[in-house]
Short mmCIF file of C-alpha atoms and ligand atoms in Angstrom, two decimals:
data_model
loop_
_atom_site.label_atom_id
_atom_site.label_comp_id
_atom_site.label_asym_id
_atom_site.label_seq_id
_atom_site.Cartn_x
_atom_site.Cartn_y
_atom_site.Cartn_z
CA UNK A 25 7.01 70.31 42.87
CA UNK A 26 7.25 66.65 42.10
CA UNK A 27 10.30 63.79 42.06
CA UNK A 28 7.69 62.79 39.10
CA UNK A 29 8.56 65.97 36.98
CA UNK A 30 9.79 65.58 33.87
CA UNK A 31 12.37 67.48 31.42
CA UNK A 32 13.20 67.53 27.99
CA UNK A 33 16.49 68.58 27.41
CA UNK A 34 18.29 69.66 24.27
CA UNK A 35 21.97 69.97 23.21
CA UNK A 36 23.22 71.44 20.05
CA UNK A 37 26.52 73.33 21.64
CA UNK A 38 29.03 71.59 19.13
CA UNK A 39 28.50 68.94 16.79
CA UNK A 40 25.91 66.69 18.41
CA UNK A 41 22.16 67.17 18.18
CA UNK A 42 20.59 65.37 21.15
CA UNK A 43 16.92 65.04 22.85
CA UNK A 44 16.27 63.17 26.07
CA UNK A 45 13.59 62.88 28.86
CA UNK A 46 14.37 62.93 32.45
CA UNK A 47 12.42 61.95 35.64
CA UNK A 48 13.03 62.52 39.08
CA UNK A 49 16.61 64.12 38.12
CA UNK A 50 18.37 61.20 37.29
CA UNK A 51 16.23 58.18 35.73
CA UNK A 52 16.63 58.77 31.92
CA UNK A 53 13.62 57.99 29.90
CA UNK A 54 14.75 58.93 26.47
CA UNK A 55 17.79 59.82 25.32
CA UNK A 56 18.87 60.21 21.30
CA UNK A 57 21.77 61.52 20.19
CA UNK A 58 22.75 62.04 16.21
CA UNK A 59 26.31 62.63 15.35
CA UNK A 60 27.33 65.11 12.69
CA UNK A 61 31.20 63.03 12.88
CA UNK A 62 30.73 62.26 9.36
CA UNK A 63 29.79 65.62 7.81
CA UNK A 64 32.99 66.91 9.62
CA UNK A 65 35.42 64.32 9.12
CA UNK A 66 36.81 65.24 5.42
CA UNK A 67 37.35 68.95 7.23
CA UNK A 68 39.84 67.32 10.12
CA UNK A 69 37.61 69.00 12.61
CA UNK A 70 33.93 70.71 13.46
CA UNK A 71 33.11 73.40 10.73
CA UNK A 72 30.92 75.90 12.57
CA UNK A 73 28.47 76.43 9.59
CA UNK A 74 27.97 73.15 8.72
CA UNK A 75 27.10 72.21 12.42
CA UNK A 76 24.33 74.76 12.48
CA UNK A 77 22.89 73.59 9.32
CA UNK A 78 22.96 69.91 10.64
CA UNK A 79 21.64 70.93 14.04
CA UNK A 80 18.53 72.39 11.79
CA UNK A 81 18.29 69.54 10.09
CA UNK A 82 18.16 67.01 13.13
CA UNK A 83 16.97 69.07 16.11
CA UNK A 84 13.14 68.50 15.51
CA UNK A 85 13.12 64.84 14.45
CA UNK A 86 15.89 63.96 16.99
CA UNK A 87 12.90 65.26 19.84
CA UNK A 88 10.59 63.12 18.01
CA UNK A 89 12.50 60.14 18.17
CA UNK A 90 13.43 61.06 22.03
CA UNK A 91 9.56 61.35 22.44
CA UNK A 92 8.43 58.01 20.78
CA UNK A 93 11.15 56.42 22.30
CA UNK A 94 9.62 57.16 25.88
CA UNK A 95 6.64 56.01 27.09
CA UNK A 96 5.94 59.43 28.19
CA UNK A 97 3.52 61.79 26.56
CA UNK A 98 4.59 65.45 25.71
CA UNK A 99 1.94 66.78 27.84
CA UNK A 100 3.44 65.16 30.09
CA UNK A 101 6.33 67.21 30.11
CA UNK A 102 7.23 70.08 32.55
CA UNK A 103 9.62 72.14 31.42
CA UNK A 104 12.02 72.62 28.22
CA UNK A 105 15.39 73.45 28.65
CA UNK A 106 18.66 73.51 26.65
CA UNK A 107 22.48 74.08 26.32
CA UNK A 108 22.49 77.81 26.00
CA UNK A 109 26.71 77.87 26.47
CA UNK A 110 29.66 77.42 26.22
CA UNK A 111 29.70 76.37 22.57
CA UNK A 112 29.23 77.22 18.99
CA UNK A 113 26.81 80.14 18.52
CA UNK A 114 25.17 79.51 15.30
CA UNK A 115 25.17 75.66 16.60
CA UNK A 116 23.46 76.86 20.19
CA UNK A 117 20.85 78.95 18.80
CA UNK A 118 19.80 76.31 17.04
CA UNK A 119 18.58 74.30 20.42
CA UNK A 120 17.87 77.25 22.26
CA UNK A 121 15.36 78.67 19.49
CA UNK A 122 13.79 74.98 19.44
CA UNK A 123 13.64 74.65 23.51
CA UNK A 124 11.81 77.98 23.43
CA UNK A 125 9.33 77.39 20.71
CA UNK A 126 8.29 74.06 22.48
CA UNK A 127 7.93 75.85 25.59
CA UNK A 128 5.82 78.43 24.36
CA UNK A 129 3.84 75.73 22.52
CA UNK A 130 3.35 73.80 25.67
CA UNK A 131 2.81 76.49 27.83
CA UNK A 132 5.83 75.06 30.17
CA UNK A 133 8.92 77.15 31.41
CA UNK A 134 12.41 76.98 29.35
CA UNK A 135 15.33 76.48 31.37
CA UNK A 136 18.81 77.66 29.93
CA UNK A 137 21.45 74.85 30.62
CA UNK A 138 25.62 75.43 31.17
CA UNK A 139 26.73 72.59 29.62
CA UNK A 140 29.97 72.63 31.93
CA UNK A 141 27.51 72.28 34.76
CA UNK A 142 25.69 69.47 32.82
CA UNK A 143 28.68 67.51 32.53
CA UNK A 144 28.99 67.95 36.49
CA UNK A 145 25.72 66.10 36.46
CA UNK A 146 26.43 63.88 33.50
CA UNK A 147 28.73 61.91 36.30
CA UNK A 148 25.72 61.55 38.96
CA UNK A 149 23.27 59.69 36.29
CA UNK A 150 24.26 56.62 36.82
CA UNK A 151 24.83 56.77 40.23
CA UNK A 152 22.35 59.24 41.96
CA UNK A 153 23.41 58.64 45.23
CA UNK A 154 24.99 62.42 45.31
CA UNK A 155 27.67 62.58 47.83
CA UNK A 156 28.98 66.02 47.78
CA UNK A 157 31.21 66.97 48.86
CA UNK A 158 33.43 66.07 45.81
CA UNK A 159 36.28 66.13 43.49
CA UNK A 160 35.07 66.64 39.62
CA UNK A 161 37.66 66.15 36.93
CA UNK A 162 35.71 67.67 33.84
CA UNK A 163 38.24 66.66 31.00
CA UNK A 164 36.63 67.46 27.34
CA UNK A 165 37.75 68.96 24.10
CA UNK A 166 37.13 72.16 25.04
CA UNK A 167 37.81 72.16 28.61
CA UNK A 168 39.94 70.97 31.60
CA UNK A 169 38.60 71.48 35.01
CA UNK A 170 39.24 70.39 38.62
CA UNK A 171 35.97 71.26 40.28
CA UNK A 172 35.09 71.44 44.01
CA UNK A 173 31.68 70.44 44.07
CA UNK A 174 30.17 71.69 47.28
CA UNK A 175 26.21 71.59 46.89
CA UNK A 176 23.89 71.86 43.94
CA UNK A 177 24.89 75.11 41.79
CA UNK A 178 28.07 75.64 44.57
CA UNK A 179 31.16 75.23 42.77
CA UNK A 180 35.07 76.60 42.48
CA UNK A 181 37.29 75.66 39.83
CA UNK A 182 40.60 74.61 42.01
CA UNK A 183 42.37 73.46 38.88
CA UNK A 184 42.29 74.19 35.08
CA UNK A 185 44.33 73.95 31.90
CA UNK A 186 47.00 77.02 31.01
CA UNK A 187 46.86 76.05 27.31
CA UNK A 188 45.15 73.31 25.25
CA UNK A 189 42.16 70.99 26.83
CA UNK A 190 42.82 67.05 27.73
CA UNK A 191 40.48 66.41 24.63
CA UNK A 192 42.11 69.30 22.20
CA UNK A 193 45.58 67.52 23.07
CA UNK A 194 44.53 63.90 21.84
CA UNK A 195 42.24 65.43 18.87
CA UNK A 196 45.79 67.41 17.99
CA UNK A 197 48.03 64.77 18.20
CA UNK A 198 45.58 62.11 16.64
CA UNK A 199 45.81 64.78 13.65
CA UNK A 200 49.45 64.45 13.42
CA UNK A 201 49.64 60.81 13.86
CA UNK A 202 46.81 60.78 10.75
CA UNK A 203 44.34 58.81 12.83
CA UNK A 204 40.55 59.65 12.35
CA UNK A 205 39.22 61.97 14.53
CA UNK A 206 38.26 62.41 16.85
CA UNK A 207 41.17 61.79 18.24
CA UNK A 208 40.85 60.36 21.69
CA UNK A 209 39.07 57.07 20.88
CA UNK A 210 41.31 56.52 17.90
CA UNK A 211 44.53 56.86 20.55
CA UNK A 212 42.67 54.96 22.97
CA UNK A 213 42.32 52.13 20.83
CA UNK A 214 45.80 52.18 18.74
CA UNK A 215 47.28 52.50 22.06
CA UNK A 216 46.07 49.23 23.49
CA UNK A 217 48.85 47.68 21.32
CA UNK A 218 52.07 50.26 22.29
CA UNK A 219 54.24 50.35 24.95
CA UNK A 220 53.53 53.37 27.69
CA UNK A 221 56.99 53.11 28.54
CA UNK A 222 58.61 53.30 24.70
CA UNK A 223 59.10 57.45 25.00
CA UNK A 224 59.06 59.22 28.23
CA UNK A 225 57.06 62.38 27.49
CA UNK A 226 57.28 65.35 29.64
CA UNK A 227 54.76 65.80 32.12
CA UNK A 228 54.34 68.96 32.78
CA UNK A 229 53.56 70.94 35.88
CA UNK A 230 53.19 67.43 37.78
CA UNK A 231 54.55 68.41 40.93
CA UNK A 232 53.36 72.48 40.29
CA UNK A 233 49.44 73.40 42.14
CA UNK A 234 46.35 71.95 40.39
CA UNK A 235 46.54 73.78 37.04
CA UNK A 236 47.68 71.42 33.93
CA UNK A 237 49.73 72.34 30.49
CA UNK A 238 49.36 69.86 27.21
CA UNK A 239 50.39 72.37 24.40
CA UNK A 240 53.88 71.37 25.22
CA UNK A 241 53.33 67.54 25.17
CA UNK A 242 51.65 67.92 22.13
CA UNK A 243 55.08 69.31 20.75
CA UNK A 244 57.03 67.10 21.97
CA UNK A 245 55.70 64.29 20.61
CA UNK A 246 55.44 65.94 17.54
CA UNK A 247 59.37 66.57 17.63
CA UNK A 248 59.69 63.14 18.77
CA UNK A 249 58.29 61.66 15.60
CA UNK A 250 60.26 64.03 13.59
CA UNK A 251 63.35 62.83 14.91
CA UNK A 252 62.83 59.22 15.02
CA UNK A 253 60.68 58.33 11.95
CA UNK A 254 61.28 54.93 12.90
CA UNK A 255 59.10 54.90 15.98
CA UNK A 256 55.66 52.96 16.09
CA UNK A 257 52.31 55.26 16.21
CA UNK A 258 50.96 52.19 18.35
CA UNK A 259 54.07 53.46 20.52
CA UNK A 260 53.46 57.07 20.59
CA UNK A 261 49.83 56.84 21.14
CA UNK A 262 50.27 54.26 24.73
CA UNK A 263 53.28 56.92 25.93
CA UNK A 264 51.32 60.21 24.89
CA UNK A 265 48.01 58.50 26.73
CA UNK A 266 50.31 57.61 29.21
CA UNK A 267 51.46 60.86 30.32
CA UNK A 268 47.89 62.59 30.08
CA UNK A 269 46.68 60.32 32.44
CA UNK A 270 49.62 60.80 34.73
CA UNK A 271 49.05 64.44 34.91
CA UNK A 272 45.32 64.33 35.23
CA UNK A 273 45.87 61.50 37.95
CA UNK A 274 48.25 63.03 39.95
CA UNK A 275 45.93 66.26 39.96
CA UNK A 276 43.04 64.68 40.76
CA UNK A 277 45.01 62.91 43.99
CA UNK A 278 46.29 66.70 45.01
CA UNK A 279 42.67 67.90 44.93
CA UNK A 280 41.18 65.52 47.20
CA UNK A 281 44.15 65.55 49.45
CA UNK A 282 43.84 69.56 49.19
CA UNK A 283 40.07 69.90 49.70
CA UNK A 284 39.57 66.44 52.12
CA UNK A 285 36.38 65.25 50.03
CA UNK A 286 35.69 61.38 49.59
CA UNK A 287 34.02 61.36 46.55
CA UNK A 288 35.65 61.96 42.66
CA UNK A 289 33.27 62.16 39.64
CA UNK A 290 35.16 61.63 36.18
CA UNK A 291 33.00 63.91 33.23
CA UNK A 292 33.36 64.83 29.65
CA UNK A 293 34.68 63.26 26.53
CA UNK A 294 37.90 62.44 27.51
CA UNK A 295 36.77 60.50 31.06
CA UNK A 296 35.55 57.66 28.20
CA UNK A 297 39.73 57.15 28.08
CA UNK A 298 40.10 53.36 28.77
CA UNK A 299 43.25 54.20 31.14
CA UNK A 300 42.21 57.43 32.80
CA UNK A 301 39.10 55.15 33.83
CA UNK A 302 41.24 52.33 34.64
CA UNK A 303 43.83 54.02 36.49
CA UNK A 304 41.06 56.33 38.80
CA UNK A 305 39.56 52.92 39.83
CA UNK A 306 42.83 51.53 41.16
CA UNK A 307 43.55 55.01 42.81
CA UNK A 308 39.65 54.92 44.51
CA UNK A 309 40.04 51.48 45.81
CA UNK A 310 43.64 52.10 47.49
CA UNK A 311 42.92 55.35 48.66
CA UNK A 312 38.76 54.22 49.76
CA UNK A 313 37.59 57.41 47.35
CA UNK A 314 33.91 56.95 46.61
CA UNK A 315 34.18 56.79 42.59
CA UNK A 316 31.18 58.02 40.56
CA UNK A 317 32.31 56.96 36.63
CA UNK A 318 30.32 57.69 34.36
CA UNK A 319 29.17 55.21 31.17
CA UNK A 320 31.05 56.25 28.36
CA UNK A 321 27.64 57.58 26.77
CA UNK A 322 27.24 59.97 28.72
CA UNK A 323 30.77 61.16 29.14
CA UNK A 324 30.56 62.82 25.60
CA UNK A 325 27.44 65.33 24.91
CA UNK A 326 24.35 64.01 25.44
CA UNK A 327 20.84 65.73 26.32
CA UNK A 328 20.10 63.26 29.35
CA UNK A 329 23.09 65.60 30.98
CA UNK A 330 21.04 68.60 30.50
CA UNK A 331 17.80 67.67 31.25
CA UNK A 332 18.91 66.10 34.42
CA UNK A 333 20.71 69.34 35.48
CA UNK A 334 17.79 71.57 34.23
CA UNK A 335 15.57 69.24 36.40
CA UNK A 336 17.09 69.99 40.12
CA UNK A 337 16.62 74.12 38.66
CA UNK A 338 12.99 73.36 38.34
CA UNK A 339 12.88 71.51 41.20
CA UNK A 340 14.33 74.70 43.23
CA UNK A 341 11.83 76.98 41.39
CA UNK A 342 14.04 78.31 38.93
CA UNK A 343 13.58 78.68 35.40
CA UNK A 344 14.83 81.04 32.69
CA UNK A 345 13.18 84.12 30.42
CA UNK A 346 12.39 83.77 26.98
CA UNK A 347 14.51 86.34 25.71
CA UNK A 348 17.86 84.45 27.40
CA UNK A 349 20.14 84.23 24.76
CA UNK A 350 22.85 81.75 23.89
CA UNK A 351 26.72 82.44 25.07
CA UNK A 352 28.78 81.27 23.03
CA UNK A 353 31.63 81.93 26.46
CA UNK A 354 30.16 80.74 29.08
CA UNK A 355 32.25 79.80 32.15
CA UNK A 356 31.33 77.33 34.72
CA UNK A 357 30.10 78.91 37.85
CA UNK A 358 28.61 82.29 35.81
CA UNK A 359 25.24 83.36 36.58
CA UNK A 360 22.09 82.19 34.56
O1 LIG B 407 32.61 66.14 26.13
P1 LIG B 407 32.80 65.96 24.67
O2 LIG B 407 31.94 64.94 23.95
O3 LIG B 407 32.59 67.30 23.88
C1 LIG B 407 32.96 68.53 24.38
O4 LIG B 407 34.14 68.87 24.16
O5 LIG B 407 32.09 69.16 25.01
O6 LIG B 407 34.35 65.63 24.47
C2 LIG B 407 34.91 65.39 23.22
C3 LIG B 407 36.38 65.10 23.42
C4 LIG B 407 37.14 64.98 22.12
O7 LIG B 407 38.30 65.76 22.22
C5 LIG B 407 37.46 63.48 22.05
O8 LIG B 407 38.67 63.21 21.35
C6 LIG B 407 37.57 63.13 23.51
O9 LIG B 407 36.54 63.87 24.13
N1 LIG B 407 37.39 61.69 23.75
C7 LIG B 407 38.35 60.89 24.25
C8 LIG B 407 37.82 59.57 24.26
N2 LIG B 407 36.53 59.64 23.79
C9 LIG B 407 36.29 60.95 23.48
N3 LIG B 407 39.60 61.16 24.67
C10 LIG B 407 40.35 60.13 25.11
N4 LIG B 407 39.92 58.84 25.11
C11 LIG B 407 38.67 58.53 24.72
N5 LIG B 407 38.26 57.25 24.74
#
């Protein structure tokens, strides 16, 4: 096996079709990603069916464009894989049916994906140098993890949410505040002109293990608004940010300090958050944490992610049947 293999990797889990090429595990050749945001957006969140149709739709010329985009030549790829869970079914079968049929076609192996352990590896593309031990914070809309990251493939969850994910919390409140979704980058940017002191949300469970709770910050500020119509959004989006990035902050500090690692990765949607990112710099620098941030494109789903983590399978001479089928409940850490 060669650093010079190559993978084509395809995500459809929720409502982004995306193609990309990786070399070598981490130098990103091609990488396309088409956003159904639009078809969604009149529905205040992803309709299942009409992701699967648009998957359909996009899958095939979204690898074309990830294949002219690359100097590369499809023979010259060595394996297929894709995101066969956690996510949508109808939306996953659509990528895993495609991954397999080019696979076939080529004659190369198809490698299923997690796309919770993608993420993991999401972090390390733009800067291989892998130090593990580390600390992963894996915030996105459907999930909230604090991941020890011992090896390749060798992880424990040490921390998770109780209720709604980092991502689900902003999408939520962004609903109720009647910005467009999703939410997070719409409170990210509405909050760059509120005060983060104006309301003093709860933080929950802050000084309570590694787990997290948002459901009942999401309610409060709900409440809040209710009782003081008054009140800027600009002002409730800076203090609602504010306290999500507390929490996740003061987590993230407890599971280095708990598990002695050096290094923190930052993955998933909601590590794109201006202040999250902000705020983990300032904590890496005082405490000398080796920080591996992520760009913002490739925080949010992307296909680089799973190529790159289908890669370092191949590369350890593993590689998935044909008849593997999507799960829609995938957890991190399950068997593949
Ligand atoms: O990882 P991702 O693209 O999709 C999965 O959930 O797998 O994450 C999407 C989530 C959404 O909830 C979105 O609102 C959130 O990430 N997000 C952000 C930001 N950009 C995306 N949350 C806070 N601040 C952002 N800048």
């Amino acid at each position: 096996m060669s650093a010079e293999m190559v993978v084509l990797g395809i995500e459809t889990s929720c409502d982004e079709t995306a193609a990309a090429l990786v070399m070598g595990g981490t130098d990103v050749i091609s990488s396309v990603v088409s956003s159904q945001i639009d078809e969604h957006a009149r529905f205040g969140g992803v309709v299942p069916e009409i992701a699967s149709r648009a998957h359909l739709e996009s899958v095939m010329p979204v690898v074309r464009r990830a294949l002219a985009q690359s100097p590369i030549d499809i023979t010259r790829v060595d394996a297929v894989a894709a995101t066969v869970g956690p996510g949508l079914i109808g939306a996953l079968l659509v990528g895993v049916s495609a991954a397999k049929a080019l696979a076939l076609a080529l004659d190369r192996p198809f490698i299923g994906v997690n796309h919770l352990e993608a993420h993991l590896y999401a972090a390390l593309l733009d800067d291989p140098e892998i130090r593990f031990p580390m600390v992963v914070l894996l915030v996105s809309g459907g999930n909230t993890l604090i991941v020890h990251v011992t090896d390749h493939g060798k992880y424990h969850v040490i921390g998770q949410t109780i209720d709604d994910a980092a991502g689900e919390a902003f999408d939520k409140v962004a609903r109720f505040l009647e910005l467009p979704q999703p939410g997070g980058p719409s409170i990210d940017k509405i909050a760059r002109e509120g005060d983060p002191r104006a309301i003093d949300f709860p933080r929950a469970m802050l000084h309570d293990g590694l787990d997290v709770s948002f459901s009942g910050l999401k309610t409060a500020v709900i409440n809040h608004v209710r009782q003081h119509p008054e009140v800027t959004t600009a002002d409730v989006a800076a203090s609602f940010q504010q306290a999500v990035v507390d929490v996740l902050v003061a987590k993230t500090i407890r599971a280095v300090e708990r598990t002695g690692v050096r290094s923190v990765a930052l993955g998933g949607g909601v590590a794109a958050n201006s202040l999250l990112r902000q705020r983990m710099e300032e904590e890496s620098a005082a405490r000398g944490w080796h920080l591996v941030l992520p760009s913002r494109a490739m925080c949010t789903d992307n296909a680089a992610m799973i190529a790159s983590a289908a890669w370092y399978r191949l590369r350890d001479g593993v590689t998935s049947p044909l008849d593997m089928e999507a799960m829609p409940n995938l957890k991190l850490g399950d068997p593949l």
